[in-house]
Amino acid sequence: MNLDGKIILVTGGSGLLGRAILTDIKQNNGTAINLDINADNNIDKGEINLDITSDKSIKQAITTILKKHKRIDGLVNNAYPRTSDWGKAFEDVNPDSFSKNIDMQLSRIFALSQPVLEIMKKQGYGSLVHMSSVYGIVGNDFTVYENTPLTSPAAYSAIKGGLINFSRYLASYFGKYNVRSNCVSPGGIFDHQNKIFVEQYEYRVPMKRMGTPKDIAPIVSFLLSDDSSYITGQNIAVDGGWTAI
Ligand SMILES: NC(=O)c1ccc[n+]([C@@H]2O[C@H](COP(=O)([O-])OP(=O)(O)OC[C@H]3O[C@@H](n4cnc5c(N)ncnc54)[C@H](O)[C@@H]3O)[C@@H](O)[C@H]2O)c1
């Protein structure tokens, strides 16, 4: 894969998957810029402090990037803002909290993608990659959470499922401008979770292990690169076979 000369923005680049995605883009000679609420504000070091929930912050980030790089070739929508009660059981979720998460995790992808797509449209070139999830493709197998305090929020399924079809909309709308939009849907990534959960997850998944950030990042780079120049509107599950059974 060759990302030589490409300017690529990664939201949530300070997190578990974001760090691996930034590294992989750089290893493929791309210029990767981390846009994260926990990043420094130093464009020369490829870091921009962005709060994706703020219109002002998005505007400032884009102005700073264009001033330095003049173009944007790729955007990875990977940030993962969530409310403090994220992870509560279905019965305990307040409808306001559900709405807030839809807004932070889905509507704000629209808010950032809209101005970036306008730039890509003018360039006649661009690639968007959105981080969805297996839970955006299939319903949950709640047996993996049994005897643990963990669950998967209902809003997550709504957000990730919505994101896959939002991506198809963008693929259709911007295809004629040579701007592509695809999703990557990881399965569960190992991050020292509850031991019982990990065992139950590994029993359920055909490849008998959880994913790693390194399983995911090269697929993102592939979709950003010209090696995937005729792929748009697709969703690649990187899940050890979770959605195959
Ligand atoms: N980890 C998994 O098992 C897994 C599985 C499937 C899909 N995903 C998806 O991959 C993406 C990344 O997940 P992760 O596990 O790396 O998450 P993470 O929590 O490790 O990282 C998320 C990043 O988003 C940043 N962020 C939070 N609020 C923000 C805001 N308001 N503005 C800008 N940045 C903000 C955080 O600072 C953090 O660096 C998410 O969209 C997630 O749904 C993760």
XYZ file of C-alpha atoms and ligand atoms in Angstrom:
289
model
C 0.000 0.000 0.000
C 1.210 3.449 -0.788
C -0.137 6.534 0.967
C 2.759 8.678 -0.204
C 1.838 12.371 -0.266
C -1.620 11.815 1.178
C -2.897 14.037 3.984
C -5.091 11.891 6.228
C -7.088 12.932 9.289
C -7.854 10.390 12.011
C -10.342 11.366 14.702
C -9.797 9.736 18.086
C -6.199 9.002 17.147
C -5.106 8.958 20.805
C -7.233 5.880 21.541
C -6.735 2.122 21.242
C -7.493 1.718 17.529
C -6.618 5.291 16.564
C -2.972 4.919 17.647
C -2.532 1.807 15.473
C -4.269 3.493 12.531
C -1.966 6.543 12.762
C 1.105 4.289 12.935
C 0.019 2.229 9.940
C -0.668 5.325 7.806
C 2.801 6.667 8.638
C 4.406 3.281 7.867
C 2.795 3.520 4.428
C 4.348 6.983 3.937
C 1.152 8.960 4.486
C 0.927 12.166 6.520
C -1.349 11.301 9.440
C -2.993 13.975 11.576
C -4.527 13.023 14.912
C -7.713 14.964 15.742
C -8.534 14.127 19.343
C -9.894 15.846 22.439
C -6.789 14.491 24.205
C -4.276 15.611 21.558
C -1.965 18.631 21.652
C -2.497 21.533 19.312
C 0.607 21.186 17.146
C -0.021 20.694 13.437
C 3.732 20.448 12.781
C 3.728 17.293 14.923
C 0.512 16.006 13.315
C -1.641 16.738 16.362
C -4.788 18.820 16.610
C -6.887 19.254 19.709
C -10.410 18.660 18.413
C -13.675 18.342 20.281
C -15.855 16.752 17.636
C -18.982 17.864 19.521
C -18.126 21.531 18.873
C -18.761 23.253 15.529
C -16.185 25.908 16.417
C -13.529 23.294 17.113
C -14.201 21.550 13.770
C -13.955 24.864 11.901
C -10.671 25.778 13.602
C -9.181 22.339 12.911
C -10.005 22.456 9.198
C -8.639 25.999 8.857
C -5.370 24.944 10.529
C -5.010 21.827 8.340
C -5.698 23.655 5.075
C -3.295 26.451 5.985
C -0.464 23.943 6.382
C -1.290 21.172 3.894
C -3.649 22.837 1.349
C -5.634 19.591 0.895
C -7.275 16.652 2.676
C -7.063 13.214 1.019
C -8.483 10.991 3.731
C -10.649 11.088 6.832
C -11.016 8.242 9.321
C -14.086 8.722 11.516
C -12.886 6.832 14.561
C -13.498 9.093 17.617
C -15.597 7.526 20.343
C -17.213 10.179 22.565
C -19.825 8.774 24.937
C -21.884 9.814 27.960
C -20.722 8.972 31.501
C -23.510 6.375 31.875
C -22.395 4.526 28.702
C -22.519 0.762 29.245
C -25.600 0.668 31.521
C -28.136 -2.126 31.024
C -30.987 -1.435 28.582
C -33.565 -1.027 31.384
C -31.479 1.696 33.076
C -30.795 3.912 30.063
C -32.522 7.268 30.100
C -33.943 8.281 26.668
C -31.983 11.563 26.893
C -28.767 9.604 27.247
C -29.664 7.473 24.223
C -30.237 10.661 22.168
C -27.014 12.291 23.401
C -24.962 9.310 22.281
C -26.612 9.251 18.864
C -25.758 12.935 18.595
C -22.132 12.647 19.781
C -21.256 9.461 17.931
C -23.306 9.743 14.731
C -24.519 13.306 14.111
C -21.043 14.684 14.774
C -19.602 12.407 12.085
C -21.939 14.234 9.720
C -20.787 17.594 11.144
C -17.110 16.866 10.457
C -17.583 14.944 7.206
C -19.677 17.664 5.556
C -16.916 20.331 5.314
C -14.239 17.697 4.579
C -16.324 16.307 1.719
C -16.735 19.795 0.289
C -12.923 20.060 0.123
C -12.591 16.569 -1.411
C -15.291 17.342 -3.974
C -13.346 20.411 -5.141
C -10.133 18.355 -5.302
C -11.882 15.567 -7.252
C -10.297 13.096 -4.877
C -10.821 11.678 -1.388
C -11.515 8.653 0.778
C -13.561 8.403 3.971
C -13.331 5.417 6.299
C -15.831 5.120 9.141
C -15.265 2.802 12.103
C -18.440 0.798 12.558
C -18.658 -2.540 14.390
C -19.961 -6.077 14.082
C -22.834 -4.751 16.192
C -23.743 -2.498 13.272
C -24.179 -5.613 11.113
C -25.775 -8.251 13.348
C -27.665 -8.363 16.621
C -25.793 -8.943 19.864
C -24.909 -12.300 21.322
C -25.509 -11.428 24.981
C -24.197 -14.809 26.195
C -20.648 -13.373 26.025
C -21.581 -10.912 28.804
C -23.095 -13.510 31.145
C -21.629 -13.491 34.700
C -19.835 -10.186 33.993
C -20.846 -6.562 34.723
C -20.509 -5.809 30.990
C -23.082 -5.284 28.264
C -23.321 -3.559 24.909
C -25.507 -0.444 24.777
C -28.576 -0.352 22.526
C -27.444 3.030 21.193
C -24.222 1.418 19.927
C -26.155 -0.884 17.584
C -28.316 2.007 16.379
C -25.267 4.222 15.792
C -23.089 1.644 14.060
C -25.908 0.280 11.895
C -26.852 3.840 10.931
C -23.238 4.640 10.141
C -22.966 1.795 7.614
C -25.914 3.086 5.633
C -24.857 6.736 6.038
C -21.571 5.670 4.445
C -23.467 4.137 1.509
C -25.345 7.415 1.076
C -22.037 9.301 0.875
C -20.634 6.740 -1.580
C -23.603 7.278 -3.849
C -23.715 11.067 -3.513
C -19.989 11.718 -3.940
C -19.025 8.880 -6.300
C -19.071 11.126 -9.354
C -16.481 13.379 -7.705
C -14.072 10.438 -7.213
C -14.685 10.613 -3.478
C -15.156 7.232 -1.785
C -16.780 6.221 1.500
C -16.391 2.840 3.215
C -16.751 1.277 6.650
C -14.529 -1.029 8.649
C -16.392 -3.131 11.219
C -14.113 -4.630 13.859
C -15.105 -7.414 16.186
C -14.154 -7.122 19.862
C -10.601 -5.876 20.374
C -8.626 -7.230 23.330
C -8.011 -4.495 25.890
C -7.563 -6.383 29.163
C -11.330 -6.751 29.624
C -13.021 -8.874 32.297
C -11.462 -12.379 32.137
C -14.787 -14.228 31.979
C -15.927 -11.992 29.122
C -12.709 -12.651 27.182
C -13.074 -16.432 27.611
C -16.716 -16.379 26.529
C -15.936 -14.128 23.567
C -13.078 -16.342 22.431
C -15.251 -19.443 22.707
C -17.893 -17.810 20.473
C -15.654 -16.361 17.726
C -14.518 -18.809 14.975
C -10.841 -17.740 15.145
C -10.860 -18.297 18.939
C -9.209 -15.004 19.841
C -10.188 -11.364 20.215
C -8.905 -8.881 17.644
C -5.893 -6.608 18.024
C -5.455 -3.023 16.784
C -2.899 -4.394 14.297
C -5.590 -6.607 12.741
C -7.654 -3.512 11.985
C -5.242 -0.730 10.971
C -3.989 -2.164 7.616
C -7.563 -2.524 6.351
C -8.137 1.157 7.085
C -4.935 2.060 5.193
C -6.035 -0.136 2.279
C -9.354 1.722 2.004
C -7.526 5.065 2.166
C -5.065 4.049 -0.549
C -5.388 3.932 -4.324
C -5.225 0.121 -4.093
C -8.948 0.358 -3.325
C -9.685 3.012 -5.961
C -12.876 1.294 -7.235
C -14.241 0.252 -3.819
C -16.931 2.484 -2.365
C -20.051 2.037 -0.258
C -18.686 -1.189 1.245
C -18.297 -2.439 4.777
C -15.404 -4.753 5.615
C -15.905 -6.857 8.737
C -12.582 -7.567 10.448
C -13.936 -9.889 13.082
C -12.291 -13.326 13.113
C -15.477 -14.725 11.601
C -17.941 -13.319 14.182
C -20.479 -12.307 11.491
C -19.875 -15.437 9.378
C -21.871 -17.713 11.693
N -12.277 -1.355 20.724
C -13.162 -2.184 20.174
O -13.331 -3.346 20.615
C -13.968 -1.739 18.982
C -14.716 -2.693 18.287
C -15.488 -2.278 17.216
C -15.512 -0.954 16.851
N -14.780 -0.033 17.558
C -14.868 1.368 17.146
O -13.581 1.870 16.874
C -13.511 3.253 17.237
C -12.349 3.475 18.183
O -12.528 2.673 19.333
P -11.418 2.576 20.484
O -11.660 1.295 21.175
O -10.082 2.868 19.920
O -11.883 3.752 21.448
P -11.013 4.543 22.544
O -11.964 4.925 23.618
O -9.789 3.788 22.921
O -10.550 5.855 21.772
C -11.483 6.821 21.382
C -10.787 8.155 21.211
O -11.800 9.134 20.936
C -11.395 10.324 21.595
N -12.549 11.199 21.838
C -13.507 11.053 22.797
N -14.349 12.087 22.780
C -13.922 12.920 21.780
C -14.389 14.159 21.285
N -15.462 14.785 21.817
N -13.722 14.734 20.247
C -12.619 14.128 19.723
N -12.121 12.964 20.175
C -12.778 12.358 21.193
C -10.757 9.849 22.903
O -9.929 10.859 23.466
C -10.009 8.622 22.447
O -8.668 8.921 22.118
C -14.866 3.595 17.857
O -15.675 4.221 16.878
C -15.414 2.258 18.253
O -16.811 2.220 18.278
C -14.005 -0.409 18.617
